Amino acid sequence: MVLHRAYASFDWEQKSRIQTQEFEEKRNAWSAKEGYGHTVESIVLKNFSDRRLILVTGKGGTGKSVIATALALALSTLGKRVLLTEIGRAKDRAFMRLHELVGATELNHSPRVIVNPIDANADFLASRIDPLESLLEYMSLKLRSSRLPSLLLKNKITGSFLEVIPGLTELMCLGKLLHLASDDKNREIDTIVLDAPASGHAMTLLNSPQNFSDLTRVGPVYNDTVKMVDFLKDDRKLGVVYCSLPEEMPLQESKEFCARYEESFTEPFVFINKVFPTWEQNKPLPNGHPCHKVCSYVDARKRREKSALDSYRSSFRSNVLLELPFLFSNTEALSDSPAVHLARQLRDRLGGKDA
Amino acid sequence: MPSLNQELRTRLCERKIIISCGTGGVGKTTVSAAIAIALASEGNRTGLITIDPAKRLATSLGLKDLSHRPQSINNTVEEATKSIQGFEWRGSLDAMMFDPKHTLDRFVRMTAGEEVLEELAANRLYQVISDSFSGAHDYLAMEMLYDLHSSNNYDVIVLDTPPARHVLDFLDAPKKIGAFLDDRIFQWFLVDPKNNGFFEKLRARSTKTALSALEKLTGKSVMADFTQLAPYLYKLKHDFMDRQDKIMQLLTSEKAGTLFVTSPGALGQHDFESFCTDAKHRGLDTIGLLINRSLQHLCDTPWENMSGKAAQEPDLSNAWQYYQAVDMLARQERHRIASLQIASLAIIPELAKDVHSIETLLMIGDCLGYYQE
């Protein structure tokens, strides 16, 4: 499996055997029939273009990284200056996928320029927010010293204390992000798209400012956490995308996440990813036809999806629900092809039509 | 030469503890339940520790509430298999779920008692720790496993691990908690209340500077909370470290093994080899790989050889389009599996029926080679 390849070296048009346009037509026909106009979709997506931070989370395996990348591609194609980022330590690189998706060998704390495969003129930035670097940066800023922070980390006692304060690394990383996102004076980035950790950890991340403000109550950290909480509660600044699948467990988890999230913040957008396409059968298959097994598999899968979606649909407000199609890619394709397909679709809906 | 499938089954038989690992969304919980049922049917007294099962799976198993207490599901299985000819239920199966909420509270109550818990509950730092210290959840699953194993009531225990980005993360939980309870931290915070505070105790100037810098950042109250919390945590420490050693000994012994559960789609993202290396690095043995929800069986002939026929049937174009699409996924899957170097592997086809019924759990066992005598 060769995954490391630069965007530029790939022929994007040849990626899928099922032509995107054909796919879209079929899906749109289905959408209209099921009562999901893409007015809903364009409203949802239009909302994103003015957010300063879009946090993409969800259960593992739902396509968070692909959707985050697709959003970054789509927004940068529309002329936004975008930073696509994830949180992680350098030593965990083996478990991260974002660099593969953008065709880089690695992502670091300082951003690098990524060529946008949809539009070569629409570069965007990608980085990996490093917890330790963020902590050092923050402490240098607050203690107005470059010597003290490294002393704090090197010292056995304070070093282990910093390591184990629950939620401190999350707070520092989020602080770094919000610092980047709210710098209006030297604005270099319009939108940050964060490929965030999975649901539970994302909640810890989002709650870390409130936790620390409860914990500290005075002092420099307290003052900053109060600002952070304000930012997070402002739905003009933060958009949260929760990725789910049209299956019982992921939908149940989405419902629980939304309920918990709405306790403290505004409402998240739920993207139901990998919805299998419905291509109506023109006529019944003759007996013994080679497509039988495939078609009964698809039928069963569609039935399961439908019953899962039907029972959970009322749990979500329709204006925050977006269904995304299952994207087929062939064996030779890079793992990132779904991101580009999604990005094209998102871009088309975001741009032009509503102007 | 035994098939990859037989090899996996043999290896499963040899273990007392089977830890099923994998990322979320691959059906790990379902597969764990299916394996537990298969092992029980062969005569083992089996324990299943499951984490947050789908409602319908819990219902199928006859599990009513989230409970740490083992619940026997013999009756449920026997009821569901009554009509199946030749099916024999020779062992027993207890299942338990574990509630990941307030796990730290439970640990404190278990080791230090209710009064200590009440005192701690008022401490703000403790509240934050118990809310957000996710490692504690993973740790408790291992506590349960150890308890069950030491009870000698079970021949084999199947543990379903929490989904994690790093699939073996749950093993780090004791280390994380251990680091938190490190002596080096505590010696500075365990102060006599009559004393004026910990700053006086500091001998090293650099530590004094570092601590006062830390206090400047966080404010005095965090330090005060920690000083209050320290003696309690210190008391817990010895129990904790002792248990942790025993648990790790058990997990790294030949009695235990990990099973990597994945789906064709997830296999592309998390490769099996790095899982094995990671497991080995932590002293764990890998039993094998189980690929759930395989689509390979759906397309007998490659699309290339079918496209001619498809072209002659324009009125069935949509069916053929599905064929083409599913064949593409199946091919991707075969390609991924072919690149694996592996001695024990089982492939479970995507099942059309409700994935949460006992019948499906039996079918999964059947795919693994059970129930076939």
mmCIF file of C-alpha atoms in Angstrom, chain B residues 1-308:
data_model
loop_
_atom_site.group_PDB
_atom_site.id
_atom_site.type_symbol
_atom_site.label_atom_id
_atom_site.label_comp_id
_atom_site.label_asym_id
_atom_site.label_seq_id
_atom_site.Cartn_x
_atom_site.Cartn_y
_atom_site.Cartn_z
ATOM 1 C CA MET B 1 -1.227 -27.819 6.877
ATOM 2 C CA PRO B 2 -4.029 -26.476 9.008
ATOM 3 C CA SER B 3 -6.000 -23.623 7.500
ATOM 4 C CA LEU B 4 -5.533 -20.095 8.812
ATOM 5 C CA ASN B 5 -8.977 -20.409 10.278
ATOM 6 C CA GLN B 6 -8.240 -23.654 12.174
ATOM 7 C CA GLU B 7 -5.026 -22.169 13.480
ATOM 8 C CA LEU B 8 -6.950 -19.235 14.944
ATOM 9 C CA ARG B 9 -9.412 -21.585 16.595
ATOM 10 C CA THR B 10 -6.635 -23.707 18.091
ATOM 11 C CA ARG B 11 -4.958 -20.654 19.487
ATOM 12 C CA LEU B 12 -8.213 -19.382 20.962
ATOM 13 C CA CYS B 13 -8.598 -22.709 22.772
ATOM 14 C CA GLU B 14 -5.215 -22.417 24.440
ATOM 15 C CA ARG B 15 -5.984 -19.179 26.262
ATOM 16 C CA LYS B 16 -7.568 -18.352 29.559
ATOM 17 C CA ILE B 17 -7.889 -14.705 28.636
ATOM 18 C CA ILE B 18 -8.750 -13.331 25.232
ATOM 19 C CA ILE B 19 -8.467 -9.591 24.806
ATOM 20 C CA SER B 20 -10.216 -8.381 21.708
ATOM 21 C CA CYS B 21 -8.733 -5.183 20.352
ATOM 22 C CA GLY B 22 -9.592 -2.959 17.461
ATOM 23 C CA THR B 23 -10.804 0.454 16.478
ATOM 24 C CA GLY B 24 -14.427 1.441 16.778
ATOM 25 C CA GLY B 25 -17.073 0.471 14.267
ATOM 26 C CA VAL B 26 -15.736 -2.920 13.248
ATOM 27 C CA GLY B 27 -18.153 -5.022 15.289
ATOM 28 C CA LYS B 28 -15.677 -5.856 18.027
ATOM 29 C CA THR B 29 -18.329 -6.188 20.717
ATOM 30 C CA THR B 30 -20.447 -8.492 18.553
ATOM 31 C CA VAL B 31 -17.472 -10.653 17.631
ATOM 32 C CA SER B 32 -16.376 -10.881 21.285
ATOM 33 C CA ALA B 33 -19.849 -12.070 22.264
ATOM 34 C CA ALA B 34 -19.853 -14.619 19.428
ATOM 35 C CA ILE B 35 -16.496 -16.027 20.529
ATOM 36 C CA ALA B 36 -17.633 -16.229 24.152
ATOM 37 C CA ILE B 37 -20.739 -18.189 23.109
ATOM 38 C CA ALA B 38 -18.671 -20.534 20.940
ATOM 39 C CA LEU B 39 -16.201 -21.201 23.749
ATOM 40 C CA ALA B 40 -19.020 -21.798 26.223
ATOM 41 C CA SER B 41 -20.775 -24.207 23.881
ATOM 42 C CA GLU B 42 -17.630 -26.329 23.900
ATOM 43 C CA GLY B 43 -17.909 -26.793 27.634
ATOM 44 C CA ASN B 44 -15.944 -23.872 29.030
ATOM 45 C CA ARG B 45 -17.131 -21.860 31.957
ATOM 46 C CA THR B 46 -16.894 -18.563 30.136
ATOM 47 C CA GLY B 47 -16.923 -14.945 31.258
ATOM 48 C CA LEU B 48 -17.572 -12.039 28.899
ATOM 49 C CA ILE B 49 -16.721 -8.475 29.844
ATOM 50 C CA THR B 50 -18.360 -6.195 27.373
ATOM 51 C CA ILE B 51 -18.242 -2.445 27.037
ATOM 52 C CA ASP B 52 -21.234 -0.439 25.989
ATOM 53 C CA PRO B 53 -22.952 -3.015 23.752
ATOM 54 C CA ALA B 54 -25.651 -1.935 21.306
ATOM 55 C CA LYS B 55 -29.068 -2.032 22.938
ATOM 56 C CA ARG B 56 -30.222 -4.852 20.716
ATOM 57 C CA LEU B 57 -27.125 -6.919 21.410
ATOM 58 C CA ALA B 58 -27.659 -6.494 25.141
ATOM 59 C CA THR B 59 -31.285 -7.472 24.685
ATOM 60 C CA SER B 60 -30.386 -10.514 22.595
ATOM 61 C CA LEU B 61 -28.023 -11.631 25.312
ATOM 62 C CA GLY B 62 -30.694 -11.009 27.919
ATOM 63 C CA LEU B 63 -28.633 -8.346 29.662
ATOM 64 C CA LYS B 64 -30.904 -5.904 31.387
ATOM 65 C CA ASP B 65 -28.934 -3.221 33.177
ATOM 66 C CA LEU B 66 -25.404 -1.993 33.242
ATOM 67 C CA SER B 67 -24.002 -4.084 36.005
ATOM 68 C CA HIS B 68 -20.642 -5.121 37.238
ATOM 69 C CA ARG B 69 -22.129 -8.284 38.583
ATOM 70 C CA PRO B 70 -21.806 -11.287 36.319
ATOM 71 C CA GLN B 71 -25.205 -12.176 34.875
ATOM 72 C CA SER B 72 -25.770 -15.684 33.605
ATOM 73 C CA ILE B 73 -27.045 -15.777 30.053
ATOM 74 C CA ASN B 74 -27.328 -19.556 29.824
ATOM 75 C CA ASN B 75 -31.109 -19.423 29.714
ATOM 76 C CA THR B 76 -31.184 -16.861 26.925
ATOM 77 C CA VAL B 77 -28.868 -18.898 24.742
ATOM 78 C CA GLU B 78 -30.629 -22.164 25.483
ATOM 79 C CA GLU B 79 -33.986 -20.591 24.710
ATOM 80 C CA ALA B 80 -32.711 -19.178 21.412
ATOM 81 C CA THR B 81 -31.067 -22.447 20.339
ATOM 82 C CA LYS B 82 -33.840 -24.838 21.347
ATOM 83 C CA SER B 83 -34.955 -25.370 17.781
ATOM 84 C CA ILE B 84 -31.457 -25.816 16.351
ATOM 85 C CA GLN B 85 -30.840 -29.499 15.845
ATOM 86 C CA GLY B 86 -27.564 -30.888 17.102
ATOM 87 C CA PHE B 87 -26.679 -27.745 18.997
ATOM 88 C CA GLU B 88 -25.225 -28.578 22.345
ATOM 89 C CA TRP B 89 -24.660 -26.120 25.139
ATOM 90 C CA ARG B 90 -22.117 -27.790 27.355
ATOM 91 C CA GLY B 91 -20.598 -24.948 29.322
ATOM 92 C CA SER B 92 -21.860 -21.750 30.859
ATOM 93 C CA LEU B 93 -21.659 -18.093 30.027
ATOM 94 C CA ASP B 94 -21.715 -15.109 32.351
ATOM 95 C CA ALA B 95 -21.663 -11.636 30.892
ATOM 96 C CA MET B 96 -21.064 -8.315 32.524
ATOM 97 C CA MET B 97 -21.073 -4.817 31.224
ATOM 98 C CA PHE B 98 -19.102 -2.055 32.583
ATOM 99 C CA ASP B 99 -20.249 1.453 33.048
ATOM 100 C CA PRO B 100 -17.476 3.853 32.221
ATOM 101 C CA LYS B 101 -18.949 6.613 34.380
ATOM 102 C CA HIS B 102 -17.525 7.408 37.775
ATOM 103 C CA THR B 103 -14.992 4.623 37.635
ATOM 104 C CA LEU B 104 -12.504 6.455 39.770
ATOM 105 C CA ASP B 105 -15.117 6.797 42.516
ATOM 106 C CA ARG B 106 -15.606 3.085 42.435
ATOM 107 C CA PHE B 107 -11.896 2.456 42.681
ATOM 108 C CA VAL B 108 -11.573 4.792 45.655
ATOM 109 C CA ARG B 109 -14.566 3.214 47.367
ATOM 110 C CA MET B 110 -13.144 -0.241 46.780
ATOM 111 C CA THR B 111 -9.676 0.482 48.119
ATOM 112 C CA ALA B 112 -10.173 3.261 50.652
ATOM 113 C CA GLY B 113 -13.807 3.137 51.666
ATOM 114 C CA GLU B 114 -16.887 5.309 51.488
ATOM 115 C CA GLU B 115 -15.743 8.028 53.950
ATOM 116 C CA VAL B 116 -12.612 8.813 52.004
ATOM 117 C CA LEU B 117 -14.662 9.047 48.850
ATOM 118 C CA GLU B 118 -17.006 11.559 50.475
ATOM 119 C CA GLU B 119 -14.100 13.729 51.551
ATOM 120 C CA LEU B 120 -12.485 13.537 48.147
ATOM 121 C CA ALA B 121 -15.700 14.317 46.329
ATOM 122 C CA ALA B 122 -15.592 17.873 47.695
ATOM 123 C CA ASN B 123 -12.118 18.484 46.322
ATOM 124 C CA ARG B 124 -12.242 20.379 43.025
ATOM 125 C CA LEU B 125 -9.119 18.783 41.652
ATOM 126 C CA TYR B 126 -10.523 15.364 42.377
ATOM 127 C CA GLN B 127 -13.747 16.257 40.559
ATOM 128 C CA VAL B 128 -11.806 17.274 37.488
ATOM 129 C CA ILE B 129 -9.676 14.158 37.665
ATOM 130 C CA SER B 130 -12.615 11.799 37.993
ATOM 131 C CA ASP B 131 -14.497 13.545 35.172
ATOM 132 C CA SER B 132 -11.726 13.692 32.676
ATOM 133 C CA PHE B 133 -9.183 11.071 33.512
ATOM 134 C CA SER B 134 -10.263 8.715 30.796
ATOM 135 C CA GLY B 135 -7.460 6.300 31.568
ATOM 136 C CA ALA B 136 -9.344 5.325 34.694
ATOM 137 C CA HIS B 137 -12.123 3.768 32.605
ATOM 138 C CA ASP B 138 -9.761 1.538 30.726
ATOM 139 C CA TYR B 139 -8.044 0.622 33.920
ATOM 140 C CA LEU B 140 -11.238 -0.562 35.529
ATOM 141 C CA ALA B 141 -11.863 -3.040 32.719
ATOM 142 C CA MET B 142 -8.588 -4.682 33.628
ATOM 143 C CA GLU B 143 -9.439 -4.633 37.303
ATOM 144 C CA MET B 144 -12.598 -6.541 36.497
ATOM 145 C CA LEU B 145 -10.710 -8.980 34.355
ATOM 146 C CA TYR B 146 -8.253 -9.643 37.141
ATOM 147 C CA ASP B 147 -10.995 -10.116 39.726
ATOM 148 C CA LEU B 148 -12.845 -12.577 37.533
ATOM 149 C CA HIS B 149 -9.714 -14.517 36.740
ATOM 150 C CA SER B 150 -8.694 -14.793 40.390
ATOM 151 C CA SER B 151 -12.161 -15.972 41.394
ATOM 152 C CA ASN B 152 -11.363 -19.265 39.620
ATOM 153 C CA ASN B 153 -14.966 -19.416 38.481
ATOM 154 C CA TYR B 154 -14.035 -19.268 34.820
ATOM 155 C CA ASP B 155 -12.053 -21.365 32.390
ATOM 156 C CA VAL B 156 -11.828 -18.553 29.907
ATOM 157 C CA ILE B 157 -12.632 -14.850 29.915
ATOM 158 C CA VAL B 158 -13.208 -12.696 26.858
ATOM 159 C CA LEU B 159 -12.503 -8.990 27.344
ATOM 160 C CA ASP B 160 -13.879 -6.459 24.911
ATOM 161 C CA THR B 161 -11.658 -3.359 25.105
ATOM 162 C CA PRO B 162 -12.795 0.232 24.659
ATOM 163 C CA PRO B 163 -12.328 1.546 21.132
ATOM 164 C CA ALA B 164 -9.253 3.710 20.940
ATOM 165 C CA ARG B 165 -7.199 5.459 18.355
ATOM 166 C CA HIS B 166 -4.210 3.509 19.513
ATOM 167 C CA VAL B 167 -5.773 0.134 20.011
ATOM 168 C CA LEU B 168 -3.546 -0.885 22.895
ATOM 169 C CA ASP B 169 -3.948 2.401 24.729
ATOM 170 C CA PHE B 170 -5.938 0.789 27.489
ATOM 171 C CA LEU B 171 -2.742 -0.885 28.649
ATOM 172 C CA ASP B 172 -1.193 2.483 29.362
ATOM 173 C CA ALA B 173 -3.864 3.370 31.877
ATOM 174 C CA PRO B 174 -2.085 1.852 34.908
ATOM 175 C CA LYS B 175 1.154 3.489 33.851
ATOM 176 C CA LYS B 176 -0.571 6.866 33.621
ATOM 177 C CA ILE B 177 -2.181 6.470 37.007
ATOM 178 C CA GLY B 178 1.076 5.135 38.412
ATOM 179 C CA ALA B 179 2.912 8.205 37.149
ATOM 180 C CA PHE B 180 0.336 10.384 38.818
ATOM 181 C CA LEU B 181 0.935 8.607 42.101
ATOM 182 C CA ASP B 182 4.670 8.949 41.770
ATOM 183 C CA ASP B 183 6.591 9.378 45.018
ATOM 184 C CA ARG B 184 8.545 12.277 43.663
ATOM 185 C CA ILE B 185 5.439 14.392 43.451
ATOM 186 C CA PHE B 186 4.021 13.383 46.759
ATOM 187 C CA GLN B 187 6.988 13.975 48.958
ATOM 188 C CA TRP B 188 6.621 17.699 48.339
ATOM 189 C CA PHE B 189 2.942 17.853 48.992
ATOM 190 C CA LEU B 190 2.721 15.599 52.005
ATOM 191 C CA VAL B 191 3.287 18.279 54.568
ATOM 192 C CA ASP B 192 2.544 18.570 58.209
ATOM 193 C CA PRO B 193 -0.346 21.037 58.475
ATOM 194 C CA LYS B 194 1.423 22.774 61.384
ATOM 195 C CA ASN B 195 4.310 23.427 59.120
ATOM 196 C CA ASN B 196 4.117 26.626 57.131
ATOM 197 C CA GLY B 197 3.811 24.871 53.805
ATOM 198 C CA PHE B 198 5.850 23.015 51.322
ATOM 199 C CA PHE B 199 8.058 25.824 50.195
ATOM 200 C CA GLU B 200 10.041 25.589 53.416
ATOM 201 C CA LYS B 201 10.813 21.972 52.762
ATOM 202 C CA LEU B 202 12.418 22.601 49.461
ATOM 203 C CA ARG B 203 16.090 22.149 49.426
ATOM 204 C CA ALA B 204 16.787 22.561 45.750
ATOM 205 C CA ARG B 205 16.617 26.149 44.656
ATOM 206 C CA SER B 206 15.633 25.192 41.124
ATOM 207 C CA THR B 207 12.604 23.299 42.420
ATOM 208 C CA LYS B 208 11.600 26.285 44.491
ATOM 209 C CA THR B 209 11.821 28.526 41.432
ATOM 210 C CA ALA B 210 9.934 26.018 39.324
ATOM 211 C CA LEU B 211 7.141 25.571 41.852
ATOM 212 C CA SER B 212 6.649 29.266 42.367
ATOM 213 C CA ALA B 213 6.547 29.746 38.597
ATOM 214 C CA LEU B 214 3.911 27.033 38.384
ATOM 215 C CA GLU B 215 1.928 28.684 41.126
ATOM 216 C CA LYS B 216 2.167 31.994 39.326
ATOM 217 C CA LEU B 217 0.513 30.365 36.319
ATOM 218 C CA THR B 218 -2.196 28.350 37.988
ATOM 219 C CA GLY B 219 -2.952 30.453 41.034
ATOM 220 C CA LYS B 220 -2.685 29.325 44.646
ATOM 221 C CA SER B 221 -5.866 27.288 44.837
ATOM 222 C CA VAL B 222 -4.725 24.447 42.569
ATOM 223 C CA MET B 223 -1.721 23.915 44.805
ATOM 224 C CA ALA B 224 -3.929 24.032 47.874
ATOM 225 C CA ASP B 225 -6.321 21.479 46.407
ATOM 226 C CA PHE B 226 -3.468 19.227 45.514
ATOM 227 C CA THR B 227 -1.984 19.482 48.977
ATOM 228 C CA GLN B 228 -5.338 18.418 50.409
ATOM 229 C CA LEU B 229 -5.638 15.538 47.988
ATOM 230 C CA ALA B 230 -2.097 14.245 48.279
ATOM 231 C CA PRO B 231 -2.296 12.228 51.528
ATOM 232 C CA TYR B 232 -5.365 10.312 50.295
ATOM 233 C CA LEU B 233 -3.869 9.536 46.956
ATOM 234 C CA TYR B 234 -0.704 8.475 48.652
ATOM 235 C CA LYS B 235 -2.647 5.984 50.735
ATOM 236 C CA LEU B 236 -4.213 4.496 47.613
ATOM 237 C CA LYS B 237 -0.913 4.233 45.929
ATOM 238 C CA HIS B 238 0.394 1.012 47.420
ATOM 239 C CA ASP B 239 -2.768 -0.961 46.816
ATOM 240 C CA PHE B 240 -2.816 0.351 43.343
ATOM 241 C CA MET B 241 0.774 -0.387 42.389
ATOM 242 C CA ASP B 242 0.515 -3.855 43.828
ATOM 243 C CA ARG B 243 -2.589 -4.677 41.795
ATOM 244 C CA GLN B 244 -1.071 -3.165 38.701
ATOM 245 C CA ASP B 245 1.951 -5.461 38.830
ATOM 246 C CA LYS B 246 -0.246 -8.509 39.210
ATOM 247 C CA ILE B 247 -2.491 -7.461 36.347
ATOM 248 C CA MET B 248 0.414 -6.886 34.002
ATOM 249 C CA GLN B 249 1.909 -10.235 34.985
ATOM 250 C CA LEU B 250 -1.332 -11.928 34.093
ATOM 251 C CA LEU B 251 -1.728 -10.116 30.778
ATOM 252 C CA THR B 252 1.817 -10.842 29.663
ATOM 253 C CA SER B 253 1.688 -14.502 30.680
ATOM 254 C CA GLU B 254 0.998 -17.240 28.168
ATOM 255 C CA LYS B 255 -2.524 -17.499 29.529
ATOM 256 C CA ALA B 256 -3.499 -14.289 27.797
ATOM 257 C CA GLY B 257 -3.555 -13.252 24.163
ATOM 258 C CA THR B 258 -4.899 -10.411 22.053
ATOM 259 C CA LEU B 259 -7.148 -10.803 19.064
ATOM 260 C CA PHE B 260 -7.151 -7.994 16.534
ATOM 261 C CA VAL B 261 -10.628 -7.404 15.152
ATOM 262 C CA THR B 262 -10.987 -5.244 12.086
ATOM 263 C CA SER B 263 -13.121 -4.638 9.021
ATOM 264 C CA PRO B 264 -11.933 -4.519 5.407
ATOM 265 C CA GLY B 265 -12.245 -0.736 5.391
ATOM 266 C CA ALA B 266 -10.446 -0.235 8.695
ATOM 267 C CA LEU B 267 -7.696 -2.655 7.675
ATOM 268 C CA GLY B 268 -6.422 -0.051 5.246
ATOM 269 C CA GLN B 269 -6.041 2.467 8.028
ATOM 270 C CA HIS B 270 -4.567 0.455 10.852
ATOM 271 C CA ASP B 271 -2.227 -2.198 9.771
ATOM 272 C CA PHE B 272 -1.970 -5.479 11.545
ATOM 273 C CA GLU B 273 1.800 -5.637 11.587
ATOM 274 C CA SER B 274 2.204 -2.473 13.599
ATOM 275 C CA PHE B 275 -0.417 -3.784 16.008
ATOM 276 C CA CYS B 276 1.617 -6.970 16.530
ATOM 277 C CA THR B 277 4.829 -5.029 17.022
ATOM 278 C CA ASP B 278 3.100 -2.775 19.497
ATOM 279 C CA ALA B 279 1.623 -5.751 21.372
ATOM 280 C CA LYS B 280 4.958 -7.566 21.458
ATOM 281 C CA HIS B 281 6.652 -4.442 22.712
ATOM 282 C CA ARG B 282 4.275 -4.507 25.672
ATOM 283 C CA GLY B 283 4.860 -8.199 26.293
ATOM 284 C CA LEU B 284 1.525 -9.333 24.896
ATOM 285 C CA ASP B 285 0.990 -12.206 22.547
ATOM 286 C CA THR B 286 -1.174 -11.850 19.443
ATOM 287 C CA ILE B 287 -3.566 -14.716 18.770
ATOM 288 C CA GLY B 288 -4.476 -13.606 15.294
ATOM 289 C CA LEU B 289 -6.525 -11.395 13.046
ATOM 290 C CA LEU B 290 -10.241 -11.450 12.506
ATOM 291 C CA ILE B 291 -11.739 -9.561 9.598
ATOM 292 C CA ASN B 292 -15.398 -8.843 10.114
ATOM 293 C CA ARG B 293 -17.939 -7.694 7.521
ATOM 294 C CA SER B 294 -16.093 -9.102 4.545
ATOM 295 C CA LEU B 295 -17.676 -8.546 1.107
ATOM 296 C CA GLN B 296 -15.510 -11.004 -0.829
ATOM 297 C CA HIS B 297 -18.201 -13.650 -1.120
ATOM 298 C CA LEU B 298 -20.614 -11.380 -2.975
ATOM 299 C CA CYS B 299 -18.904 -11.219 -6.362
ATOM 300 C CA ASP B 300 -17.832 -14.557 -7.828
ATOM 301 C CA THR B 301 -16.538 -13.149 -11.091
ATOM 302 C CA PRO B 302 -14.446 -10.004 -11.483
ATOM 303 C CA TRP B 303 -16.270 -7.044 -12.971
ATOM 304 C CA GLU B 304 -14.003 -7.030 -16.052
ATOM 305 C CA ASN B 305 -15.368 -10.410 -17.095
ATOM 306 C CA MET B 306 -18.891 -9.234 -16.483
ATOM 307 C CA SER B 307 -18.919 -5.843 -18.148
ATOM 308 C CA GLY B 308 -19.734 -7.378 -21.548
#
